[in-house]
């Protein structure tokens, strides 16, 4: 086997490999012989088909098969021999592929870039410090009540915040237009879900009223033929409903896992959840800053193949988030949408991997277990989830890499200067929300796994 | 023999163990039209494959009799030709014929 390597770009290599003809032919013959034993042809007893016939029938296909296998094998041999570290999949093309001649093929591949880590020493990192105060808890409970609000009919004029059920039909210049008609539509006044002005004019209407609503479609309305036009809507109000917040009682607290309806226990539970949210938020915020600093300090050329892989992954995730279902063909999504994100994620991945290997970090089974247990704490059946994670080798590796990543970040954190910044609970959470997709990915994965469990 | 007839004489290759053995002795086996004659087959092979034919032997294969609940029946038979090519000629891609 002859191997020659060309450097086509800093991270791209073209490997040309020659395989002697005798080796190829031998492999083909061996394969054909095996076929002769196995194959059933009309007119021949099984196993009695002569080689000439076999060669005629299967010669070409078998050769192609054998050649592609040989190419793969020799590709692996070649890169080990030349000690290349490929990233992603190579594209392999045969250049000479004829019976009796040496097989020659070229493989174009990208290698992992050599990374020289630059220290991020002296980088300032803000660590938010926040206390959860009683008012935060009360606010959270209020939000929970709103989420569980119910609507009850009232015999009075509709006010802001009420929900009305209406039929409506829209006319422009006395002509009904398409899409301007609906029956039994539920509309919360003041929610701003309709054209500006529409909801305002329904304030004061009672059940049974038939007010006419005059509105002008905004100039930037999404349906172009309607934009900027004046329209009259004939409406009929069926009922007016008032929002009713649920009482904080046993029934309400049970939804959140507090059985006895004890207010203090409920508050404690809410506070516990908030604390956990806050902790993750702070952690993520710090992590994000570290990663940003790392990315800034180190400029890495990323192999196209890896970006491609990452982009595929992101697309699949996006499809899942939009609820497009399993059958959805992800290649319909444009690559450009995800390219940048994929690029930065691959960069971060490479850099963190380098940090891990530089500091010879490793994650023990105990550490992995601890991490999973912490994750599982948020779910209904923690033990099952833990078992599910640890029982599956692939999943365990995923967790392991997450643990390693955290360790790498911790290591980097030692180099950085941490500055504590105190802020309120709300501010801390908002700060965390601004950060990139990093978080949304891990949550969506958790959800997925949770379903499986 | 006209051009149309040439395409009607040979029905296809006949590949069996015996035919494979015959091929090593420069004899190729065809299924032929049941009314084909030796000279017709000879001309057809020479025209279609461009090879010189030494001689042709023909025979009629009888269909097997088969019994079923509906009584006895016979499968249709066919006419078979052993075509010997002139010395030095071979048919490479025999299985691909018509």
Short mmCIF file of C-alpha atoms in Angstrom, two decimals:
data_model
loop_
_atom_site.label_atom_id
_atom_site.label_comp_id
_atom_site.label_asym_id
_atom_site.label_seq_id
_atom_site.Cartn_x
_atom_site.Cartn_y
_atom_site.Cartn_z
CA UNK A 1 0.00 0.00 0.00
CA UNK A 2 1.35 3.36 -1.03
CA UNK A 3 0.15 6.51 0.66
CA UNK A 4 0.84 10.10 -0.16
CA UNK A 5 -0.57 13.08 1.69
CA UNK A 6 -1.16 16.51 0.23
CA UNK A 7 -1.92 19.54 2.33
CA UNK A 8 -4.62 21.47 0.54
CA UNK A 9 -5.47 23.89 3.34
CA UNK A 10 -4.52 24.29 7.01
CA UNK A 11 -7.12 21.77 8.05
CA UNK A 12 -7.75 19.85 4.85
CA UNK A 13 -5.66 16.93 3.64
CA UNK A 14 -5.87 14.90 0.49
CA UNK A 15 -4.66 11.35 0.88
CA UNK A 16 -3.90 9.27 -2.22
CA UNK A 17 -3.67 5.55 -1.65
CA UNK A 18 -2.66 2.79 -4.05
CA UNK A 19 -3.67 -0.79 -3.47
CA UNK A 20 -1.93 -3.50 -5.54
CA UNK A 21 -4.09 -5.19 -8.18
CA UNK A 22 -3.34 -8.68 -6.87
CA UNK A 23 -4.78 -7.82 -3.50
CA UNK A 24 -7.98 -6.49 -5.02
CA UNK A 25 -8.43 -9.43 -7.36
CA UNK A 26 -7.83 -11.92 -4.59
CA UNK A 27 -10.45 -10.27 -2.47
CA UNK A 28 -12.90 -10.25 -5.37
CA UNK A 29 -12.27 -13.93 -6.10
CA UNK A 30 -12.73 -14.90 -2.51
CA UNK A 31 -16.02 -13.05 -2.43
CA UNK A 32 -17.18 -14.67 -5.68
CA UNK A 33 -16.33 -18.12 -4.40
CA UNK A 34 -18.44 -17.48 -1.38
CA UNK A 35 -21.28 -16.32 -3.61
CA UNK A 36 -21.02 -19.53 -5.65
CA UNK A 37 -21.80 -21.58 -2.56
CA UNK A 38 -24.69 -19.48 -1.53
CA UNK A 39 -26.48 -18.42 -4.67
CA UNK A 40 -29.45 -20.20 -6.29
CA UNK A 41 -29.79 -19.87 -10.06
CA UNK A 42 -32.44 -21.44 -12.26
CA UNK A 43 -30.97 -24.31 -14.25
CA UNK A 44 -28.27 -25.04 -11.67
CA UNK A 45 -28.24 -27.22 -8.59
CA UNK A 46 -27.33 -25.17 -5.49
CA UNK A 47 -23.56 -24.95 -5.13
CA UNK A 48 -22.97 -26.30 -8.62
CA UNK A 49 -22.89 -23.01 -10.49
CA UNK A 50 -19.58 -22.77 -12.38
CA UNK A 51 -17.25 -19.86 -11.64
CA UNK A 52 -17.50 -18.58 -15.22
CA UNK A 53 -21.23 -18.09 -14.84
CA UNK A 54 -20.82 -16.55 -11.39
CA UNK A 55 -18.22 -14.16 -12.70
CA UNK A 56 -20.45 -13.13 -15.56
CA UNK A 57 -23.45 -12.58 -13.34
CA UNK A 58 -21.95 -11.06 -10.22
CA UNK A 59 -18.48 -9.97 -11.26
CA UNK A 60 -19.10 -6.27 -11.59
CA UNK A 61 -21.27 -5.77 -8.51
CA UNK A 62 -18.96 -7.82 -6.34
CA UNK A 63 -15.98 -5.84 -7.51
CA UNK A 64 -17.64 -2.56 -6.67
CA UNK A 65 -18.57 -3.84 -3.27
CA UNK A 66 -15.12 -5.16 -2.53
CA UNK A 67 -13.47 -2.00 -3.79
CA UNK A 68 -15.54 0.27 -1.60
CA UNK A 69 -14.79 -1.94 1.39
CA UNK A 70 -11.10 -1.99 0.59
CA UNK A 71 -11.08 1.75 0.22
CA UNK A 72 -12.60 2.18 3.62
CA UNK A 73 -10.15 -0.26 5.21
CA UNK A 74 -7.16 1.26 3.55
CA UNK A 75 -8.32 4.72 4.35
CA UNK A 76 -8.28 3.85 8.02
CA UNK A 77 -4.87 2.21 7.66
CA UNK A 78 -3.56 5.18 5.76
CA UNK A 79 -4.59 7.75 8.32
CA UNK A 80 -3.18 5.68 11.15
CA UNK A 81 0.04 5.29 9.23
CA UNK A 82 0.26 9.01 8.58
CA UNK A 83 -1.11 9.74 12.08
CA UNK A 84 -3.82 12.08 10.90
CA UNK A 85 -6.70 12.95 13.19
CA UNK A 86 -9.76 13.28 10.98
CA UNK A 87 -12.76 15.37 11.87
CA UNK A 88 -16.04 14.29 10.35
CA UNK A 89 -16.29 11.94 7.42
CA UNK A 90 -13.91 11.87 4.46
CA UNK A 91 -15.05 11.97 0.88
CA UNK A 92 -13.46 9.01 -0.90
CA UNK A 93 -13.20 8.88 -4.68
CA UNK A 94 -11.62 6.07 -6.69
CA UNK A 95 -9.36 7.42 -9.44
CA UNK A 96 -8.25 4.14 -11.01
CA UNK A 97 -10.62 1.23 -10.68
CA UNK A 98 -10.10 -1.41 -13.36
CA UNK A 99 -9.59 -5.14 -13.20
CA UNK A 100 -5.90 -6.01 -13.45
CA UNK A 101 -4.71 -2.52 -12.53
CA UNK A 102 -3.67 -1.19 -9.15
CA UNK A 103 -6.58 0.38 -7.35
CA UNK A 104 -6.00 4.03 -6.62
CA UNK A 105 -8.22 6.36 -4.65
CA UNK A 106 -8.08 9.76 -3.05
CA UNK A 107 -9.68 10.63 0.24
CA UNK A 108 -10.27 14.24 1.10
CA UNK A 109 -10.62 14.81 4.79
CA UNK A 110 -10.46 17.49 7.36
CA UNK A 111 -8.35 17.10 10.46
CA UNK A 112 -8.85 18.51 13.89
CA UNK A 113 -7.02 21.78 14.15
CA UNK A 114 -4.00 21.92 16.43
CA UNK A 115 -5.11 24.11 19.25
CA UNK A 116 -2.74 26.05 21.37
CA UNK A 117 -4.77 27.18 24.27
CA UNK A 118 -4.26 30.75 25.23
CA UNK A 119 -4.94 31.40 28.85
CA UNK A 120 -7.84 33.58 29.79
CA UNK A 121 -6.01 34.76 32.86
CA UNK A 122 -7.27 38.04 34.19
CA UNK A 123 -10.65 37.88 32.54
CA UNK A 124 -13.29 39.37 34.72
CA UNK A 125 -16.39 37.33 35.29
CA UNK A 126 -19.50 38.63 36.92
CA UNK A 127 -21.21 36.26 39.24
CA UNK A 128 -24.71 37.40 40.11
CA UNK A 129 -25.61 37.15 43.76
CA UNK A 130 -29.28 37.09 44.50
CA UNK A 131 -31.42 36.41 47.50
CA UNK A 132 -34.92 35.16 47.15
CA UNK A 133 -37.05 37.39 49.35
CA UNK A 134 -40.63 36.80 50.44
CA UNK A 135 -42.01 39.20 47.89
CA UNK A 136 -40.39 37.17 45.11
CA UNK A 137 -42.14 34.08 46.37
CA UNK A 138 -45.47 35.87 46.57
CA UNK A 139 -45.07 37.13 43.05
CA UNK A 140 -44.33 33.64 41.83
CA UNK A 141 -47.44 32.30 43.53
CA UNK A 142 -49.45 35.07 41.92
CA UNK A 143 -48.10 34.03 38.53
CA UNK A 144 -49.01 30.44 39.22
CA UNK A 145 -52.55 31.50 40.10
CA UNK A 146 -52.87 33.43 36.88
CA UNK A 147 -51.71 30.44 34.91
CA UNK A 148 -54.41 28.35 36.51
CA UNK A 149 -57.12 30.97 36.25
CA UNK A 150 -60.62 29.97 35.21
CA UNK A 151 -63.31 32.05 33.55
CA UNK A 152 -66.81 32.57 34.88
CA UNK A 153 -69.78 34.24 33.20
CA UNK A 154 -70.73 37.65 34.54
CA UNK A 155 -73.78 39.82 33.88
CA UNK A 156 -72.07 43.14 33.40
CA UNK A 157 -70.37 45.20 30.77
CA UNK A 158 -67.05 43.82 29.62
CA UNK A 159 -64.03 45.49 31.12
CA UNK A 160 -60.35 45.31 30.36
CA UNK A 161 -59.00 41.87 31.23
CA UNK A 162 -62.31 40.09 30.67
CA UNK A 163 -62.79 37.37 28.13
CA UNK A 164 -65.63 37.71 25.64
CA UNK A 165 -66.97 35.12 23.23
CA UNK A 166 -67.96 36.76 19.95
CA UNK A 167 -69.05 36.13 16.41
CA UNK A 168 -67.73 38.66 13.96
CA UNK A 169 -67.75 39.37 10.28
CA UNK A 170 -65.62 42.05 8.70
CA UNK A 171 -66.61 44.33 5.79
CA UNK A 172 -64.51 46.66 3.68
CA UNK A 173 -66.68 49.08 1.70
CA UNK A 174 -69.71 46.96 2.58
CA UNK A 175 -68.13 43.85 1.17
CA UNK A 176 -67.19 40.89 3.28
CA UNK A 177 -63.57 39.88 2.87
CA UNK A 178 -61.93 36.57 3.22
CA UNK A 179 -60.69 35.55 6.65
CA UNK A 180 -62.72 38.30 8.31
CA UNK A 181 -65.30 36.01 9.75
CA UNK A 182 -65.39 33.76 12.79
CA UNK A 183 -67.90 32.36 15.21
CA UNK A 184 -67.52 31.68 18.87
CA UNK A 185 -64.13 33.35 19.02
CA UNK A 186 -62.77 33.81 22.52
CA UNK A 187 -61.00 37.08 22.96
CA UNK A 188 -59.29 38.45 26.04
CA UNK A 189 -59.70 42.19 26.06
CA UNK A 190 -56.46 44.03 26.44
CA UNK A 191 -54.35 41.05 25.42
CA UNK A 192 -53.51 42.77 22.15
CA UNK A 193 -54.05 39.68 20.03
CA UNK A 194 -56.31 41.53 17.54
CA UNK A 195 -55.91 44.60 15.40
CA UNK A 196 -55.25 47.67 17.56
CA UNK A 197 -58.51 49.32 18.51
CA UNK A 198 -60.67 46.24 18.08
CA UNK A 199 -60.53 45.11 21.65
CA UNK A 200 -60.92 48.64 23.03
CA UNK A 201 -64.23 49.05 21.26
CA UNK A 202 -65.63 45.93 22.84
CA UNK A 203 -65.04 47.26 26.32
CA UNK A 204 -68.41 48.07 27.76
CA UNK A 205 -70.31 45.52 25.68
CA UNK A 206 -72.70 43.16 27.43
CA UNK A 207 -73.73 39.64 26.58
CA UNK A 208 -76.24 39.80 23.71
CA UNK A 209 -74.99 43.14 22.43
CA UNK A 210 -74.17 43.54 18.78
CA UNK A 211 -71.70 46.36 18.56
CA UNK A 212 -70.13 47.47 15.30
CA UNK A 213 -66.41 47.87 15.44
CA UNK A 214 -64.60 50.20 13.09
CA UNK A 215 -60.89 49.70 12.75
CA UNK A 216 -58.12 50.55 10.35
CA UNK A 217 -55.73 47.77 9.53
CA UNK A 218 -52.17 48.80 10.32
CA UNK A 219 -49.98 49.61 7.31
CA UNK A 220 -47.67 46.75 8.10
CA UNK A 221 -50.44 44.16 8.44
CA UNK A 222 -49.31 40.74 7.29
CA UNK A 223 -52.15 40.28 4.78
CA UNK A 224 -51.16 42.84 2.17
CA UNK A 225 -54.52 43.35 0.55
CA UNK A 226 -55.90 44.43 3.93
CA UNK A 227 -53.06 46.60 5.13
CA UNK A 228 -54.02 50.23 5.64
CA UNK A 229 -57.72 49.66 4.83
CA UNK A 230 -60.62 50.68 6.97
CA UNK A 231 -62.95 47.92 7.94
CA UNK A 232 -66.19 47.53 9.81
CA UNK A 233 -66.79 44.45 11.86
CA UNK A 234 -70.28 43.38 12.75
CA UNK A 235 -69.98 41.52 16.01
CA UNK A 236 -72.21 39.67 18.36
CA UNK A 237 -71.23 39.20 21.97
CA UNK A 238 -72.33 35.86 23.38
CA UNK A 239 -71.01 36.19 26.86
CA UNK A 240 -68.66 38.11 29.05
CA UNK A 241 -66.41 36.22 31.39
CA UNK A 242 -64.35 37.36 34.27
CA UNK A 243 -61.04 35.95 35.21
CA UNK A 244 -61.08 34.09 38.47
CA UNK A 245 -57.89 33.32 40.22
CA UNK A 246 -57.93 30.07 42.11
CA UNK A 247 -57.86 30.20 45.88
CA UNK A 248 -54.70 29.06 47.50
CA UNK A 249 -56.09 25.95 49.10
CA UNK A 250 -55.36 22.27 49.24
CA UNK A 251 -56.73 21.68 45.77
CA UNK A 252 -54.49 24.30 44.30
CA UNK A 253 -51.34 23.27 46.11
CA UNK A 254 -51.85 19.65 45.23
CA UNK A 255 -51.15 20.48 41.63
CA UNK A 256 -47.69 21.41 42.73
CA UNK A 257 -47.07 18.40 44.86
CA UNK A 258 -48.01 19.73 48.29
CA UNK A 259 -50.62 17.33 49.56
CA UNK A 260 -51.92 18.83 52.76
CA UNK A 261 -52.53 22.33 51.45
CA UNK A 262 -50.35 23.87 54.12
CA UNK A 263 -49.47 27.37 53.01
CA UNK A 264 -46.05 27.39 54.59
CA UNK A 265 -45.13 24.05 53.07
CA UNK A 266 -46.32 25.31 49.71
CA UNK A 267 -44.26 28.45 50.01
CA UNK A 268 -41.25 26.41 50.98
CA UNK A 269 -41.77 24.20 47.94
CA UNK A 270 -42.06 27.19 45.63
CA UNK A 271 -39.01 28.75 47.18
CA UNK A 272 -37.07 25.54 46.72
CA UNK A 273 -37.92 25.46 43.03
CA UNK A 274 -37.02 29.10 42.64
CA UNK A 275 -33.73 28.55 44.39
CA UNK A 276 -32.89 25.75 42.01
CA UNK A 277 -33.80 27.86 39.04
CA UNK A 278 -31.68 30.67 40.38
CA UNK A 279 -28.71 28.42 40.99
CA UNK A 280 -28.78 27.07 37.46
CA UNK A 281 -29.24 30.57 36.11
CA UNK A 282 -26.20 31.85 37.97
CA UNK A 283 -24.16 28.85 37.00
CA UNK A 284 -25.07 29.24 33.36
CA UNK A 285 -24.34 32.90 33.40
CA UNK A 286 -20.85 32.34 34.74
CA UNK A 287 -20.27 29.48 32.36
CA UNK A 288 -21.38 31.53 29.41
CA UNK A 289 -18.98 34.31 30.29
CA UNK A 290 -16.10 31.90 30.64
CA UNK A 291 -16.89 30.33 27.30
CA UNK A 292 -17.19 33.69 25.63
CA UNK A 293 -13.83 34.70 27.02
CA UNK A 294 -12.29 31.45 25.87
CA UNK A 295 -13.66 31.91 22.40
CA UNK A 296 -12.37 35.44 22.27
CA UNK A 297 -8.88 34.47 23.35
CA UNK A 298 -8.60 31.57 20.93
CA UNK A 299 -9.42 31.79 17.28
CA UNK A 300 -9.96 28.35 15.81
CA UNK A 301 -10.49 27.33 12.23
CA UNK A 302 -13.22 24.78 12.38
CA UNK A 303 -13.45 21.82 9.99
CA UNK A 304 -16.39 22.18 7.65
CA UNK A 305 -17.40 18.57 8.21
CA UNK A 306 -17.91 19.10 11.91
CA UNK A 307 -19.98 22.20 11.28
CA UNK A 308 -22.09 20.21 8.89
CA UNK A 309 -22.68 17.51 11.47
CA UNK A 310 -23.52 20.05 14.12
CA UNK A 311 -25.87 21.87 11.76
CA UNK A 312 -27.71 18.63 11.09
CA UNK A 313 -28.10 18.09 14.81
CA UNK A 314 -29.39 21.59 15.37
CA UNK A 315 -31.86 21.23 12.55
CA UNK A 316 -33.24 18.07 13.99
CA UNK A 317 -33.61 19.75 17.34
CA UNK A 318 -35.34 22.72 15.82
CA UNK A 319 -37.73 20.42 13.99
CA UNK A 320 -38.51 18.75 17.27
CA UNK A 321 -39.09 22.03 19.04
CA UNK A 322 -41.49 23.21 16.38
CA UNK A 323 -43.27 19.90 16.74
CA UNK A 324 -42.78 18.90 13.15
CA UNK A 325 -42.76 15.25 14.02
CA UNK A 326 -40.45 12.38 13.28
CA UNK A 327 -41.22 12.13 9.59
CA UNK A 328 -40.24 15.68 8.88
CA UNK A 329 -37.41 15.94 6.40
CA UNK A 330 -34.88 18.16 8.14
CA UNK A 331 -33.03 18.90 4.92
CA UNK A 332 -35.86 21.27 4.10
CA UNK A 333 -34.56 23.70 6.68
CA UNK A 334 -31.97 26.08 5.31
CA UNK A 335 -28.42 25.49 6.52
CA UNK A 336 -27.65 29.18 6.79
CA UNK A 337 -30.00 29.59 9.71
CA UNK A 338 -27.89 27.33 11.85
CA UNK A 339 -24.42 27.70 10.37
CA UNK A 340 -23.24 30.42 12.69
CA UNK A 341 -24.53 28.77 15.78
CA UNK A 342 -23.07 25.46 14.72
CA UNK A 343 -19.74 27.10 14.08
CA UNK A 344 -19.54 28.63 17.51
CA UNK A 345 -20.66 25.44 19.19
CA UNK A 346 -18.05 23.38 17.43
CA UNK A 347 -15.44 25.94 18.39
CA UNK A 348 -16.46 25.79 22.02
CA UNK A 349 -16.52 22.02 21.91
CA UNK A 350 -13.01 21.84 20.50
CA UNK A 351 -11.66 24.35 22.96
CA UNK A 352 -13.20 22.68 25.97
CA UNK A 353 -11.96 19.29 24.81
CA UNK A 354 -8.51 20.81 24.64
CA UNK A 355 -8.83 22.17 28.15
CA UNK A 356 -9.90 18.74 29.34
CA UNK A 357 -6.94 17.01 27.78
CA UNK A 358 -4.51 19.70 28.86
CA UNK A 359 -5.46 19.39 32.48
CA UNK A 360 -5.97 15.64 32.19
CA UNK A 361 -9.43 15.88 33.60
CA UNK A 362 -11.50 12.80 34.05
CA UNK A 363 -14.91 12.05 35.44
CA UNK A 364 -15.33 9.15 37.80
CA UNK A 365 -18.48 7.06 37.95
CA UNK A 366 -19.36 8.63 41.28
CA UNK A 367 -19.19 12.09 39.84
CA UNK A 368 -21.36 11.07 36.93
CA UNK A 369 -23.90 9.56 39.26
CA UNK A 370 -23.99 12.66 41.42
CA UNK A 371 -24.58 14.82 38.37
CA UNK A 372 -27.39 12.66 37.09
CA UNK A 373 -29.02 12.51 40.49
CA UNK A 374 -29.05 16.25 40.68
CA UNK A 375 -30.61 16.43 37.24
CA UNK A 376 -33.16 13.80 38.10
CA UNK A 377 -34.25 15.63 41.23
CA UNK A 378 -36.52 17.82 39.11
CA UNK A 379 -38.57 14.93 37.82
CA UNK A 380 -41.30 12.73 39.15
CA UNK A 381 -39.38 9.47 39.38
CA UNK A 382 -35.75 10.31 40.01
CA UNK A 383 -34.55 6.75 40.61
CA UNK A 384 -35.89 5.50 37.32
CA UNK A 385 -34.31 8.34 35.44
CA UNK A 386 -30.95 7.76 37.07
CA UNK A 387 -31.09 4.10 36.18
CA UNK A 388 -32.11 4.98 32.66
CA UNK A 389 -29.18 7.29 32.23
CA UNK A 390 -26.55 5.09 33.76
CA UNK A 391 -27.81 1.88 32.23
CA UNK A 392 -27.34 3.18 28.73
CA UNK A 393 -23.72 3.43 27.64
CA UNK A 394 -24.40 6.12 25.07
CA UNK A 395 -26.38 8.22 27.47
CA UNK A 396 -23.74 7.77 30.12
CA UNK A 397 -21.10 9.07 27.76
CA UNK A 398 -23.23 12.08 27.08
CA UNK A 399 -23.46 12.76 30.78
CA UNK A 400 -19.77 12.17 31.17
CA UNK A 401 -18.94 14.77 28.57
CA UNK A 402 -21.26 17.20 30.31
CA UNK A 403 -19.47 16.57 33.60
CA UNK A 404 -16.11 17.00 31.92
CA UNK A 405 -17.28 20.20 30.36
CA UNK A 406 -18.29 21.54 33.74
CA UNK A 407 -14.94 20.57 35.16
CA UNK A 408 -13.16 22.33 32.34
CA UNK A 409 -15.17 25.44 33.00
CA UNK A 410 -14.29 25.20 36.69
CA UNK A 411 -10.63 24.94 35.80
CA UNK A 412 -10.92 28.00 33.60
CA UNK A 413 -12.78 29.78 36.31
CA UNK A 414 -9.72 29.46 38.52
CA UNK A 415 -7.80 31.51 36.00
CA UNK A 416 -10.43 34.19 35.79
CA UNK A 417 -11.20 36.86 38.31
CA UNK A 418 -14.63 36.47 39.72
CA UNK A 419 -16.48 39.55 40.75
CA UNK A 420 -19.66 39.19 42.73
CA UNK A 421 -22.49 41.39 41.62
CA UNK A 422 -25.58 41.49 43.72
CA UNK A 423 -28.91 41.80 42.01
CA UNK A 424 -32.48 40.84 42.64
CA UNK A 425 -33.98 37.48 41.82
CA UNK A 426 -35.74 38.79 38.73
CA UNK A 427 -32.64 40.47 37.38
CA UNK A 428 -30.54 37.38 37.86
CA UNK A 429 -33.04 35.27 35.95
CA UNK A 430 -33.33 37.76 33.14
CA UNK A 431 -29.60 37.99 32.80
CA UNK A 432 -29.52 34.24 32.40
CA UNK A 433 -32.25 34.27 29.80
CA UNK A 434 -30.25 36.44 27.49
CA UNK A 435 -27.68 33.80 26.97
CA UNK A 436 -27.47 31.67 23.93
CA UNK A 437 -28.97 28.35 22.93
CA UNK A 438 -26.56 26.36 25.06
CA UNK A 439 -29.19 26.03 27.71
CA UNK A 440 -32.19 25.37 25.51
CA UNK A 441 -30.41 22.42 24.03
CA UNK A 442 -29.79 20.66 27.28
CA UNK A 443 -33.35 21.23 28.40
CA UNK A 444 -34.83 19.84 25.21
CA UNK A 445 -32.65 16.82 25.59
CA UNK A 446 -33.79 16.35 29.12
CA UNK A 447 -37.38 16.52 28.05
CA UNK A 448 -36.78 13.93 25.42
CA UNK A 449 -35.14 11.61 27.86
CA UNK A 450 -37.81 12.17 30.36
CA UNK A 451 -40.43 10.92 27.95
CA UNK A 452 -38.40 7.82 27.36
CA UNK A 453 -38.12 7.16 31.04
CA UNK B 1 -34.26 -14.71 -44.78
CA UNK B 2 -35.62 -11.26 -44.13
CA UNK B 3 -34.61 -8.95 -41.31
CA UNK B 4 -37.80 -9.40 -39.34
CA UNK B 5 -37.44 -13.14 -39.18
CA UNK B 6 -33.95 -12.82 -37.72
CA UNK B 7 -35.33 -11.26 -34.57
CA UNK B 8 -38.06 -13.85 -34.23
CA UNK B 9 -35.92 -16.97 -34.39
CA UNK B 10 -33.85 -16.67 -31.21
CA UNK B 11 -35.99 -16.46 -28.05
CA UNK B 12 -33.27 -16.27 -25.44
CA UNK B 13 -30.27 -17.94 -23.89
CA UNK B 14 -30.75 -21.21 -22.11
CA UNK B 15 -28.55 -21.26 -19.02
CA UNK B 16 -28.24 -24.55 -17.21
CA UNK B 17 -25.42 -26.65 -15.83
CA UNK B 18 -25.31 -28.56 -19.07
CA UNK B 19 -25.30 -25.35 -21.12
CA UNK B 20 -22.47 -23.94 -18.97
CA UNK B 21 -20.46 -27.08 -19.65
CA UNK B 22 -21.25 -26.83 -23.35
CA UNK B 23 -20.10 -23.21 -23.41
CA UNK B 24 -16.62 -24.39 -22.48
CA UNK B 25 -16.65 -26.44 -25.71
CA UNK B 26 -17.75 -23.50 -27.78
CA UNK B 27 -21.36 -24.62 -27.93
CA UNK B 28 -24.04 -22.17 -26.90
CA UNK B 29 -27.60 -23.14 -26.12
CA UNK B 30 -30.62 -21.06 -27.12
CA UNK B 31 -34.34 -21.35 -26.86
CA UNK B 32 -35.65 -20.85 -30.38
CA UNK B 33 -38.99 -20.44 -32.12
CA UNK B 34 -40.73 -23.76 -32.48
CA UNK B 35 -40.77 -23.49 -36.25
CA UNK B 36 -37.14 -22.41 -36.62
CA UNK B 37 -34.90 -24.45 -38.91
CA UNK B 38 -31.16 -25.07 -38.57
CA UNK B 39 -30.17 -22.73 -41.45
CA UNK B 40 -32.41 -19.99 -40.01
CA UNK B 41 -30.80 -20.31 -36.57
CA UNK B 42 -27.35 -20.29 -38.09
CA UNK B 43 -28.05 -17.08 -40.00
CA UNK B 44 -29.75 -15.46 -37.01
CA UNK B 45 -26.78 -16.11 -34.70
CA UNK B 46 -24.33 -14.91 -37.33
CA UNK B 47 -26.38 -11.76 -37.92
CA UNK B 48 -27.04 -10.90 -34.27
CA UNK B 49 -23.69 -11.73 -32.70
CA UNK B 50 -21.47 -11.35 -35.75
CA UNK B 51 -19.82 -14.72 -35.11
CA UNK B 52 -19.17 -17.52 -37.55
CA UNK B 53 -21.28 -20.59 -36.83
CA UNK B 54 -19.94 -24.06 -37.54
CA UNK B 55 -23.10 -26.08 -37.10
CA UNK B 56 -26.46 -26.20 -35.33
CA UNK B 57 -28.22 -29.07 -33.59
CA UNK B 58 -31.87 -28.73 -32.63
CA UNK B 59 -34.36 -30.64 -30.54
CA UNK B 60 -37.88 -30.21 -29.22
CA UNK B 61 -38.26 -30.22 -25.47
CA UNK B 62 -41.59 -31.63 -24.29
CA UNK B 63 -43.39 -29.85 -21.49
CA UNK B 64 -43.69 -31.70 -18.21
CA UNK B 65 -47.02 -33.31 -17.46
CA UNK B 66 -48.43 -32.01 -14.23
CA UNK B 67 -51.32 -33.39 -12.24
CA UNK B 68 -53.56 -31.41 -10.02
CA UNK B 69 -57.04 -31.67 -8.55
CA UNK B 70 -58.40 -30.43 -11.85
CA UNK B 71 -56.90 -33.34 -13.66
CA UNK B 72 -53.89 -33.82 -15.82
CA UNK B 73 -52.19 -31.05 -17.80
CA UNK B 74 -49.10 -30.42 -19.80
CA UNK B 75 -46.78 -27.45 -19.63
CA UNK B 76 -45.82 -25.95 -22.91
CA UNK B 77 -42.63 -27.24 -24.45
CA UNK B 78 -40.02 -25.37 -26.46
CA UNK B 79 -37.40 -25.89 -29.14
CA UNK B 80 -33.78 -25.81 -28.13
CA UNK B 81 -30.74 -25.26 -30.33
CA UNK B 82 -27.08 -26.14 -29.64
CA UNK B 83 -25.08 -23.71 -31.72
CA UNK B 84 -21.41 -24.63 -32.29
CA UNK B 85 -19.32 -21.65 -33.21
CA UNK B 86 -16.44 -21.91 -35.64
CA UNK B 87 -13.11 -22.58 -33.96
CA UNK B 88 -11.67 -19.47 -32.28
CA UNK B 89 -14.99 -17.63 -31.87
CA UNK B 90 -16.52 -17.06 -28.41
CA UNK B 91 -19.67 -15.42 -27.13
CA UNK B 92 -18.56 -13.25 -24.24
CA UNK B 93 -21.71 -11.80 -22.90
CA UNK B 94 -23.89 -14.80 -23.46
CA UNK B 95 -26.34 -14.26 -20.60
CA UNK B 96 -27.27 -10.86 -21.95
CA UNK B 97 -28.71 -12.16 -25.24
CA UNK B 98 -32.22 -11.21 -26.30
#
